[in-house]
Amino acid sequence: MSTEARRRVSIDDALVWHAGEFGRWHLRHFVLVSSAWLLEALHTMVIIFADREPAMVCAAGDGQCGDRCAGASAGWEWADGHASSTVAEWGLVCGERYKVGLVQAIFFAGCMIGAGVFGHLSDSFLGRKGSLQVVCVLNGIFGILTALAPNYWAYAALRLLTGFSAGSVGLCSFVLATEPVGPSRRGSAGMSTFYFFSGGIAALAGMAALFPSSWRMLYVVTSIPSLVFVVAVLPFVSESPRWYLVRRRADDALRVVRAIASNNGRRIPDDVTLKLDDEGDDDAGGGKDVDSSASASGSIIDVFRSRTTRFRLVLSVVINLLASVVYYGLSLNVVNLKTNLYVSVLVNSLAEMPAYLLTALLLDRFGRKPLAIGTMLLSGVFCTAGSLIAGAGAMRVARLACGVVGIFGMAATYNLLFIYTAELFPTAVRNAALGCTSQASQMGAILAPLVVVLGERVPFALFGMSGLIGGFLVFCLPETMNKPMYDTMAGLEEGEKSLLK
């Protein structure tokens, strides 16, 4: 068949018209890829149990023990043994307690660095699948090595390295899972990825309950799944057809789209080929004379070169930072309740799921922008109300209720932002942009514990202010529901101009 007789369509059009937007292929691919979120949850939240401060018991014969800070020399012993946590093994109490928070900050600093590095690599030569494979292998190796740490500083260094790889698992998984999904199903599919993260936290609580006396064994059992994922799951996962297309590998992209159609019980007509959104329908060689290397990969520099994407990125960074401070801050406040640690973590992980469900149901009805505004303002209003309530007597229940509603709203916002941000940027720079906003989220995670220690009412006031400011900033972003998922920077610019005409 001659080249001129072929019909050239975008990937979104090929999915809508021929392959299907979400069929059997999508469901299988989505579940396999999104299971990586469980791995990120294990590596990120393991610190809750590994660095906990266990109960101390007085072992003195007369029952009279000295200063707790003196430990064994004053007659005190750890209830679960000195190997139960890093705090018990290395004496991270009293004057050394700051080191627990320091490790958490170091881990999220590693996440910040890794999100930027792998965000770029997944947009360029390594690809979405290749990047996910690399970070999972590194996670498994660094996690197991952490279990062998001989002292605190070696432990901190290994947590930094683990953060470097762990911070990009969800990022790579999210993009790889949602890019092959059709435009009308992409939002709901994206929200559904976060059930896997909550499920990973719930699974971690069960694992930790099985190994309460050995933090080292806990690191081993939470690291092995990453290596199993690489061997048993990734071989059955396809690379993103969008990434193939922007890398000028149109045949590979079409091969994946044909496989999607075949598994969904449909077929791609023989006269159909794929095109980037900045190519003309009648240009066999790629439409405009776009330089292959320039169009094949992008970086954060390319995002800043465009006024449209530069404005979107700056807003997205600030909004993600504010959402992260509130989300992690409120989560820490709930975890610090005087209850069983394992049960508290399990309940907290399950409590976020209704927010995901509600957002998924409303996402394609009201759109990304109104929902993001509404959930952020909901969280901000109730956190502000919580700051005005005294924490005495029955009013504690009222303030607790404000915190629960605040968590509900911000959990929905925090995860909705993944979908929203991904749709704001074209394929060529999508992971680079998501890597940048992910770095902002990690910075928020570092700041959150510092806010929590300010007292009872001040944190609520700061969380409320952050939610309100973030909600008003979302007003400045465009709606992306049912809009094309652009492939290139040129395609986005042309598409935005056409909308203004």
Coordinates of C-alpha atoms in Angstrom, one line a residue:
M1 CA 0.0 0.0 0.0
S2 CA 1.4 3.4 -0.9
T3 CA 2.4 5.8 1.8
E4 CA -0.1 8.4 0.5
A5 CA -3.0 6.0 1.0
R6 CA -2.3 5.5 4.7
R7 CA -4.3 7.2 7.3
R8 CA -2.2 8.8 10.0
V9 CA -3.7 9.2 13.4
S10 CA -2.6 10.1 16.9
I11 CA -2.4 7.5 19.6
D12 CA -5.4 8.9 21.4
D13 CA -7.4 8.6 18.2
A14 CA -6.2 5.1 17.5
L15 CA -7.3 4.1 21.0
V16 CA -10.7 5.7 20.8
W17 CA -11.5 4.6 17.2
H18 CA -9.9 1.2 17.0
A19 CA -8.0 -0.4 19.9
G20 CA -10.3 0.5 22.8
E21 CA -9.7 2.9 25.7
F22 CA -9.7 0.4 28.5
G23 CA -10.1 -3.3 27.7
R24 CA -8.6 -6.6 28.8
W25 CA -5.1 -5.6 27.7
H26 CA -5.3 -2.4 29.7
L27 CA -6.6 -4.1 32.8
R28 CA -3.8 -6.6 32.8
H29 CA -1.1 -4.1 32.0
F30 CA -2.5 -1.6 34.6
V31 CA -2.5 -4.2 37.4
L32 CA 1.0 -5.5 36.7
V33 CA 2.6 -2.0 36.4
S34 CA 0.6 -0.4 39.3
S35 CA 1.7 -3.2 41.7
A36 CA 5.0 -1.3 41.8
W37 CA 3.3 1.2 44.0
L38 CA 3.3 -1.5 46.7
L39 CA 7.0 -1.6 46.5
E40 CA 7.4 2.1 47.0
A41 CA 5.1 2.0 50.0
L42 CA 7.2 -0.7 51.6
H43 CA 10.5 1.2 51.1
T44 CA 9.1 4.5 52.1
M45 CA 7.0 3.6 55.2
V46 CA 9.3 0.9 56.6
I47 CA 10.9 3.6 58.7
I48 CA 7.8 3.8 60.8
F49 CA 8.5 0.4 62.3
A50 CA 12.3 0.1 61.9
D51 CA 12.9 3.4 63.6
R52 CA 10.2 3.2 66.2
E53 CA 10.9 3.7 69.9
P54 CA 9.9 0.5 71.7
A55 CA 8.6 0.3 75.2
M56 CA 11.2 0.2 78.0
V57 CA 10.9 -2.0 81.1
C58 CA 12.6 -1.7 84.4
A59 CA 14.7 -4.8 84.9
A60 CA 16.2 -3.8 88.3
G61 CA 15.7 -6.3 91.0
D62 CA 14.2 -3.8 93.4
G63 CA 12.1 -2.2 90.7
Q64 CA 13.9 1.1 91.1
C65 CA 15.5 2.3 87.9
G66 CA 17.3 5.5 87.2
D67 CA 17.2 8.0 84.3
R68 CA 15.7 6.4 81.1
C69 CA 18.3 8.2 79.1
A70 CA 21.0 6.1 80.8
G71 CA 19.4 2.9 79.4
A72 CA 20.8 -0.4 80.6
S73 CA 23.2 1.2 83.1
A74 CA 20.2 2.6 85.0
G75 CA 18.4 -0.7 84.9
W76 CA 16.2 -0.2 81.8
E77 CA 15.7 -2.8 79.1
W78 CA 13.9 -2.7 75.7
A79 CA 10.7 -4.7 75.9
D80 CA 11.3 -6.3 72.5
G81 CA 15.0 -6.5 72.7
H82 CA 17.8 -4.2 71.5
A83 CA 17.5 -5.5 67.9
S84 CA 13.8 -4.6 67.6
S85 CA 14.6 -1.1 66.1
T86 CA 17.4 1.2 65.2
V87 CA 16.4 3.4 68.2
A88 CA 17.0 0.5 70.5
E89 CA 20.1 -0.8 68.9
W90 CA 22.0 2.5 68.6
G91 CA 20.4 4.3 71.6
L92 CA 18.7 7.0 69.6
V93 CA 16.9 8.5 72.5
C94 CA 17.0 11.8 74.5
G95 CA 19.9 13.8 73.1
E96 CA 20.3 11.4 70.1
R97 CA 16.6 11.4 69.2
Y98 CA 17.1 14.0 66.4
K99 CA 18.9 11.3 64.4
V100 CA 15.6 9.5 63.7
G101 CA 14.2 12.6 62.1
L102 CA 17.5 13.2 60.3
V103 CA 17.3 9.8 58.6
Q104 CA 13.8 10.6 57.4
A105 CA 15.0 13.9 55.9
I106 CA 18.0 12.1 54.3
F107 CA 15.7 9.5 52.7
F108 CA 13.4 12.1 51.2
A109 CA 16.4 14.1 50.0
G110 CA 17.4 11.0 48.1
C111 CA 13.9 10.8 46.7
M112 CA 14.2 14.4 45.5
I113 CA 17.4 13.7 43.7
G114 CA 16.2 10.4 42.2
A115 CA 12.9 11.9 41.0
G116 CA 14.8 14.4 38.9
V117 CA 17.4 12.0 37.5
F118 CA 15.0 9.2 36.6
G119 CA 12.3 11.6 35.5
H120 CA 14.8 12.7 32.8
L121 CA 16.1 9.2 32.0
S122 CA 12.6 7.8 31.5
D123 CA 11.8 10.5 29.0
S124 CA 15.1 10.0 27.1
F125 CA 16.9 6.8 26.2
L126 CA 16.0 4.6 29.2
G127 CA 12.3 4.7 28.7
R128 CA 9.4 4.2 31.2
K129 CA 9.9 0.4 31.5
G130 CA 13.7 0.6 31.6
S131 CA 13.7 3.2 34.3
L132 CA 11.2 1.2 36.4
Q133 CA 13.4 -1.9 36.0
V134 CA 16.5 0.0 37.1
V135 CA 14.9 1.6 40.2
C136 CA 13.4 -1.7 41.4
V137 CA 16.7 -3.5 41.1
L138 CA 18.4 -0.7 43.1
N139 CA 15.7 -0.7 45.7
G140 CA 16.1 -4.4 46.3
I141 CA 19.9 -4.2 46.6
F142 CA 20.0 -1.0 48.7
G143 CA 17.2 -2.3 51.0
I144 CA 19.0 -5.6 51.7
L145 CA 22.3 -3.8 52.3
T146 CA 20.5 -1.5 54.8
A147 CA 19.8 -4.6 56.8
L148 CA 23.5 -5.1 57.1
A149 CA 24.4 -1.6 58.2
P150 CA 27.0 -1.8 61.0
N151 CA 26.3 1.7 62.5
Y152 CA 24.0 4.6 62.3
W153 CA 25.9 6.6 59.6
A154 CA 26.1 3.6 57.3
Y155 CA 22.4 3.2 57.8
A156 CA 21.7 6.8 57.0
A157 CA 23.9 6.6 53.8
L158 CA 22.0 3.5 52.6
R159 CA 18.7 5.1 53.3
L160 CA 19.8 8.0 51.1
L161 CA 20.6 5.6 48.3
T162 CA 17.3 3.8 48.8
G163 CA 15.5 7.1 48.6
F164 CA 17.3 7.9 45.3
S165 CA 15.7 4.9 43.7
A166 CA 12.5 4.5 45.7
G167 CA 11.3 8.1 45.0
S168 CA 10.9 7.3 41.3
V169 CA 9.1 3.9 41.5
G170 CA 5.6 5.5 41.7
L171 CA 6.5 8.1 39.2
C172 CA 7.6 5.6 36.5
S173 CA 4.8 3.2 37.3
F174 CA 2.1 5.9 37.1
V175 CA 3.2 7.2 33.7
L176 CA 3.7 3.7 32.2
A177 CA 0.3 2.5 33.6
T178 CA -1.7 5.5 32.3
E179 CA -0.1 6.5 29.0
P180 CA -1.7 3.6 27.0
V181 CA -5.2 4.3 28.4
G182 CA -7.7 6.2 26.3
P183 CA -8.5 9.8 27.2
S184 CA -11.9 9.3 28.7
R185 CA -10.7 6.5 31.0
R186 CA -7.3 7.9 31.9
G187 CA -8.4 9.9 34.9
S188 CA -10.2 7.1 36.7
A189 CA -7.4 4.7 35.9
G190 CA -4.9 7.1 37.3
M191 CA -6.7 7.5 40.6
S192 CA -6.9 3.8 40.9
T193 CA -3.1 3.4 41.0
F194 CA -3.1 4.8 44.5
Y195 CA -5.1 1.9 46.0
F196 CA -1.9 -0.1 45.4
F197 CA 0.1 2.4 47.5
S198 CA -2.4 2.2 50.4
G199 CA -2.4 -1.6 50.0
G200 CA 1.3 -1.6 50.3
I201 CA 1.2 0.3 53.6
A202 CA -1.4 -2.2 54.9
A203 CA 0.8 -5.1 53.9
L204 CA 3.8 -3.5 55.6
A205 CA 1.8 -3.4 58.9
G206 CA 1.3 -7.1 58.6
M207 CA 5.0 -7.8 57.8
A208 CA 6.1 -5.6 60.7
A209 CA 3.8 -7.5 63.0
L210 CA 5.5 -10.7 62.0
F211 CA 9.0 -9.4 62.8
P212 CA 8.6 -7.1 65.9
S213 CA 12.0 -8.1 67.3
S214 CA 14.3 -7.6 64.3
W215 CA 14.4 -4.4 62.2
R216 CA 17.1 -5.9 60.0
M217 CA 14.8 -8.8 59.0
L218 CA 12.1 -6.4 58.3
Y219 CA 14.3 -4.6 55.8
V220 CA 15.1 -7.9 54.1
V221 CA 11.5 -9.0 53.7
T222 CA 10.4 -5.6 52.4
S223 CA 13.2 -5.5 49.9
I224 CA 12.9 -8.9 48.3
P225 CA 9.6 -8.1 46.6
S226 CA 11.3 -5.5 44.5
L227 CA 13.7 -8.1 43.0
V228 CA 10.8 -10.5 42.5
F229 CA 8.9 -7.8 40.6
V230 CA 11.7 -7.4 38.2
V231 CA 12.0 -11.1 37.5
A232 CA 8.3 -12.2 37.6
V233 CA 6.3 -9.1 36.5
L234 CA 8.3 -6.7 34.3
P235 CA 8.9 -9.3 31.5
F236 CA 5.2 -9.3 30.9
V237 CA 4.9 -5.5 30.7
S238 CA 5.0 -3.4 27.5
E239 CA 6.8 -0.2 27.0
S240 CA 4.7 2.9 26.5
P241 CA 3.7 3.4 22.8
R242 CA 3.8 7.1 23.4
W243 CA 7.4 6.9 24.4
Y244 CA 8.2 4.8 21.3
L245 CA 6.5 7.4 19.1
V246 CA 8.4 10.4 20.5
R247 CA 11.6 8.4 20.1
R248 CA 10.8 8.1 16.4
R249 CA 10.1 4.4 16.7
A250 CA 6.7 4.5 15.0
D251 CA 6.8 0.8 14.1
D252 CA 7.3 -0.3 17.7
A253 CA 4.5 2.1 18.8
L254 CA 2.2 0.7 16.2
R255 CA 3.1 -2.9 17.3
V256 CA 2.1 -2.1 20.9
V257 CA -1.2 -0.5 19.8
R258 CA -2.0 -3.5 17.5
A259 CA -1.4 -5.8 20.5
I260 CA -3.7 -3.7 22.6
A261 CA -6.4 -4.0 19.9
S262 CA -5.9 -7.7 19.5
N263 CA -6.2 -8.5 23.2
N264 CA -9.2 -6.2 23.4
G265 CA -11.0 -8.2 20.6
R266 CA -10.6 -5.4 18.1
R267 CA -8.2 -4.6 15.3
I268 CA -6.3 -1.7 13.8
P269 CA -7.0 -1.3 10.0
D270 CA -4.1 -2.0 7.8
D271 CA -4.0 1.5 6.4
V272 CA -3.6 3.2 9.8
T273 CA -0.2 4.5 10.9
L274 CA 0.6 6.6 14.0
K275 CA 1.7 10.2 14.0
L276 CA 2.9 12.8 16.6
D277 CA 0.5 15.6 17.3
D278 CA 2.8 18.1 15.6
E279 CA 2.8 16.2 12.3
G280 CA 0.4 16.8 9.4
D281 CA -2.0 14.1 8.3
D282 CA -0.4 14.0 4.8
D283 CA 3.3 14.1 5.8
A284 CA 4.7 10.6 5.5
G285 CA 8.1 11.6 6.8
G286 CA 6.8 13.1 10.0
G287 CA 5.0 16.2 9.0
K288 CA 7.1 19.3 9.9
D289 CA 10.8 19.0 9.5
V290 CA 11.2 18.4 13.2
D291 CA 14.7 17.5 14.3
S292 CA 14.6 13.9 15.5
S293 CA 16.9 14.4 18.4
A294 CA 15.0 17.5 19.6
S295 CA 11.7 15.8 19.4
A296 CA 12.7 12.4 20.6
S297 CA 13.6 13.5 24.1
G298 CA 13.1 16.5 26.3
S299 CA 14.4 17.9 29.5
I300 CA 13.3 20.3 32.2
I301 CA 15.1 23.0 30.2
D302 CA 12.7 22.5 27.4
V303 CA 9.8 23.0 29.8
F304 CA 11.2 26.3 30.9
R305 CA 11.7 27.5 27.3
S306 CA 8.0 27.5 26.6
R307 CA 6.0 30.2 28.4
T308 CA 3.0 27.9 28.6
T309 CA 4.7 24.9 30.2
R310 CA 7.0 27.2 32.4
F311 CA 3.9 28.8 34.0
R312 CA 2.3 25.4 34.5
L313 CA 5.4 23.9 36.0
V314 CA 6.0 26.7 38.6
L315 CA 2.3 26.5 39.7
S316 CA 2.4 22.7 39.8
V317 CA 5.6 22.7 42.0
V318 CA 4.1 25.1 44.5
I319 CA 0.8 23.3 44.6
N320 CA 2.4 19.9 45.1
L321 CA 4.7 21.3 47.8
L322 CA 1.7 22.7 49.8
A323 CA -0.4 19.5 49.3
S324 CA 2.5 17.3 50.5
V325 CA 3.1 19.4 53.7
V326 CA -0.6 19.0 54.6
Y327 CA -0.9 15.3 53.6
Y328 CA 2.2 14.1 55.4
G329 CA 1.7 16.5 58.3
L330 CA -1.9 15.3 59.0
S331 CA -0.8 11.7 58.5
L332 CA 1.9 12.1 61.2
N333 CA -0.6 13.6 63.6
V334 CA -2.9 10.6 63.2
V335 CA -0.1 8.1 63.5
N336 CA 1.0 9.7 66.8
L337 CA -2.2 8.7 68.5
K338 CA -1.7 6.6 71.7
T339 CA -2.8 3.4 70.1
N340 CA -1.3 0.2 68.8
L341 CA 1.2 1.2 66.1
Y342 CA 0.4 -1.7 63.7
V343 CA -3.3 -1.2 64.0
S344 CA -3.0 2.6 63.6
V345 CA -0.9 2.2 60.4
L346 CA -3.4 -0.3 59.0
V347 CA -6.4 1.9 59.8
N348 CA -4.7 5.0 58.3
S349 CA -4.0 3.2 55.0
L350 CA -7.6 2.0 54.7
A351 CA -9.0 5.4 55.6
E352 CA -7.6 7.0 52.5
M353 CA -9.3 4.6 50.1
P354 CA -12.8 6.3 50.3
A355 CA -11.1 9.5 49.1
Y356 CA -9.7 7.7 46.1
L357 CA -13.0 6.1 45.3
L358 CA -15.0 9.4 45.5
T359 CA -12.4 11.2 43.4
A360 CA -12.4 8.5 40.7
L361 CA -16.2 8.6 40.5
L362 CA -16.3 12.4 40.2
L363 CA -13.2 13.0 38.2
D364 CA -14.7 12.6 34.7
R365 CA -17.9 14.3 35.7
F366 CA -16.7 17.5 37.1
G367 CA -13.1 17.6 35.7
R368 CA -9.6 17.8 37.3
K369 CA -9.6 21.5 38.0
P370 CA -12.8 21.9 40.0
L371 CA -12.2 18.7 41.9
A372 CA -8.6 19.8 42.9
I373 CA -9.9 23.2 44.0
G374 CA -12.8 21.7 46.0
T375 CA -10.7 19.0 47.8
M376 CA -7.9 21.4 48.7
L377 CA -10.3 24.1 50.0
L378 CA -12.2 21.4 51.9
S379 CA -9.0 20.4 53.6
G380 CA -7.9 24.0 54.2
V381 CA -11.2 25.0 55.7
F382 CA -11.4 22.1 58.2
C383 CA -7.8 22.4 59.2
T384 CA -8.3 26.1 59.8
A385 CA -11.4 25.3 61.9
G386 CA -9.3 22.7 63.8
S387 CA -6.8 25.4 64.7
L388 CA -9.5 27.4 66.4
I389 CA -10.7 24.6 68.6
A390 CA -9.2 24.1 72.0
G391 CA -7.8 20.6 72.6
A392 CA -9.5 20.1 76.0
G393 CA -12.3 17.7 77.0
A394 CA -14.9 16.9 74.4
M395 CA -13.5 19.5 72.0
R396 CA -10.7 17.1 71.3
V397 CA -13.2 14.9 69.4
A398 CA -14.3 17.9 67.3
R399 CA -10.7 18.8 66.4
L400 CA -10.0 15.1 65.6
A401 CA -13.0 15.2 63.2
C402 CA -11.6 18.3 61.5
G403 CA -8.3 16.5 61.1
V404 CA -10.0 13.4 59.6
V405 CA -11.9 15.5 57.1
G406 CA -8.6 17.4 56.3
I407 CA -6.8 14.1 55.6
F408 CA -9.7 12.9 53.5
G409 CA -9.7 16.1 51.3
M410 CA -5.9 16.2 50.9
A411 CA -5.5 12.5 50.2
A412 CA -7.9 13.0 47.3
T413 CA -6.0 16.2 46.2
Y414 CA -2.5 14.7 46.6
N415 CA -3.2 11.8 44.3
L416 CA -5.4 13.7 41.9
L417 CA -2.4 16.0 41.3
F418 CA -0.5 13.0 39.7
I419 CA -3.1 12.8 37.0
Y420 CA -3.6 16.5 36.6
T421 CA 0.2 17.2 36.3
A422 CA 0.7 14.3 33.8
E423 CA -2.0 15.8 31.5
L424 CA -0.6 19.3 31.7
F425 CA 2.7 18.3 29.9
P426 CA 3.4 16.6 26.6
T427 CA 5.0 13.1 26.4
A428 CA 8.4 14.4 25.5
V429 CA 8.9 16.1 28.8
R430 CA 6.1 14.5 31.0
N431 CA 8.4 12.5 33.3
A432 CA 10.8 15.3 33.6
A433 CA 8.0 17.6 34.7
L434 CA 6.6 15.0 37.0
G435 CA 10.0 14.4 38.4
C436 CA 10.2 18.1 39.3
T437 CA 6.8 18.2 41.0
S438 CA 7.7 14.9 42.8
Q439 CA 10.8 16.7 44.1
A440 CA 8.6 19.4 45.4
S441 CA 6.4 16.8 47.1
Q442 CA 9.5 15.2 48.8
M443 CA 10.5 18.7 50.1
G444 CA 7.0 19.0 51.6
A445 CA 7.5 15.5 53.2
I446 CA 10.7 16.8 54.8
L447 CA 9.0 20.0 56.1
A448 CA 5.9 18.2 57.5
P449 CA 7.5 16.8 60.6
L450 CA 9.0 20.2 61.4
V451 CA 5.5 21.6 61.3
V452 CA 4.0 18.9 63.5
V453 CA 6.4 19.6 66.4
L454 CA 5.2 23.2 66.7
G455 CA 2.4 22.3 69.1
E456 CA -1.3 21.4 69.0
R457 CA -3.0 24.3 67.2
V458 CA -0.2 26.0 65.2
P459 CA 0.2 23.0 62.8
F460 CA -3.5 23.0 62.1
A461 CA -3.3 26.7 61.2
L462 CA -0.4 26.2 58.9
F463 CA -2.0 23.2 57.2
G464 CA -5.2 25.2 56.8
M465 CA -3.3 28.1 55.2
S466 CA -1.5 25.8 52.9
G467 CA -4.7 24.1 51.7
L468 CA -6.4 27.4 51.1
I469 CA -3.5 28.9 49.2
G470 CA -3.1 25.8 47.1
G471 CA -6.8 25.7 46.2
F472 CA -6.7 29.3 45.0
L473 CA -3.5 28.6 42.9
V474 CA -5.3 25.7 41.1
F475 CA -7.7 28.4 39.7
C476 CA -4.7 29.5 37.5
L477 CA -4.3 26.1 35.8
P478 CA -6.3 25.0 32.7
E479 CA -8.8 22.1 32.7
T480 CA -7.4 18.9 31.0
M481 CA -10.5 16.6 31.1
N482 CA -11.1 15.1 27.6
K483 CA -8.3 17.2 26.1
P484 CA -5.7 15.6 23.9
M485 CA -2.6 14.1 25.6
Y486 CA 0.0 15.9 23.5
D487 CA 3.2 14.2 22.4
T488 CA 5.5 17.1 21.7
M489 CA 6.1 20.6 22.9
A490 CA 5.2 21.9 19.4
G491 CA 2.0 19.9 19.5
L492 CA 1.0 21.4 22.8
E493 CA 1.7 24.9 21.7
E494 CA -0.3 24.5 18.5
G495 CA -3.2 22.8 20.4
E496 CA -3.4 25.6 23.0
K497 CA -3.4 28.3 20.3
S498 CA -6.2 26.5 18.4
L499 CA -8.3 26.6 21.6
L500 CA -7.9 30.3 21.9
K501 CA -9.2 30.9 18.4

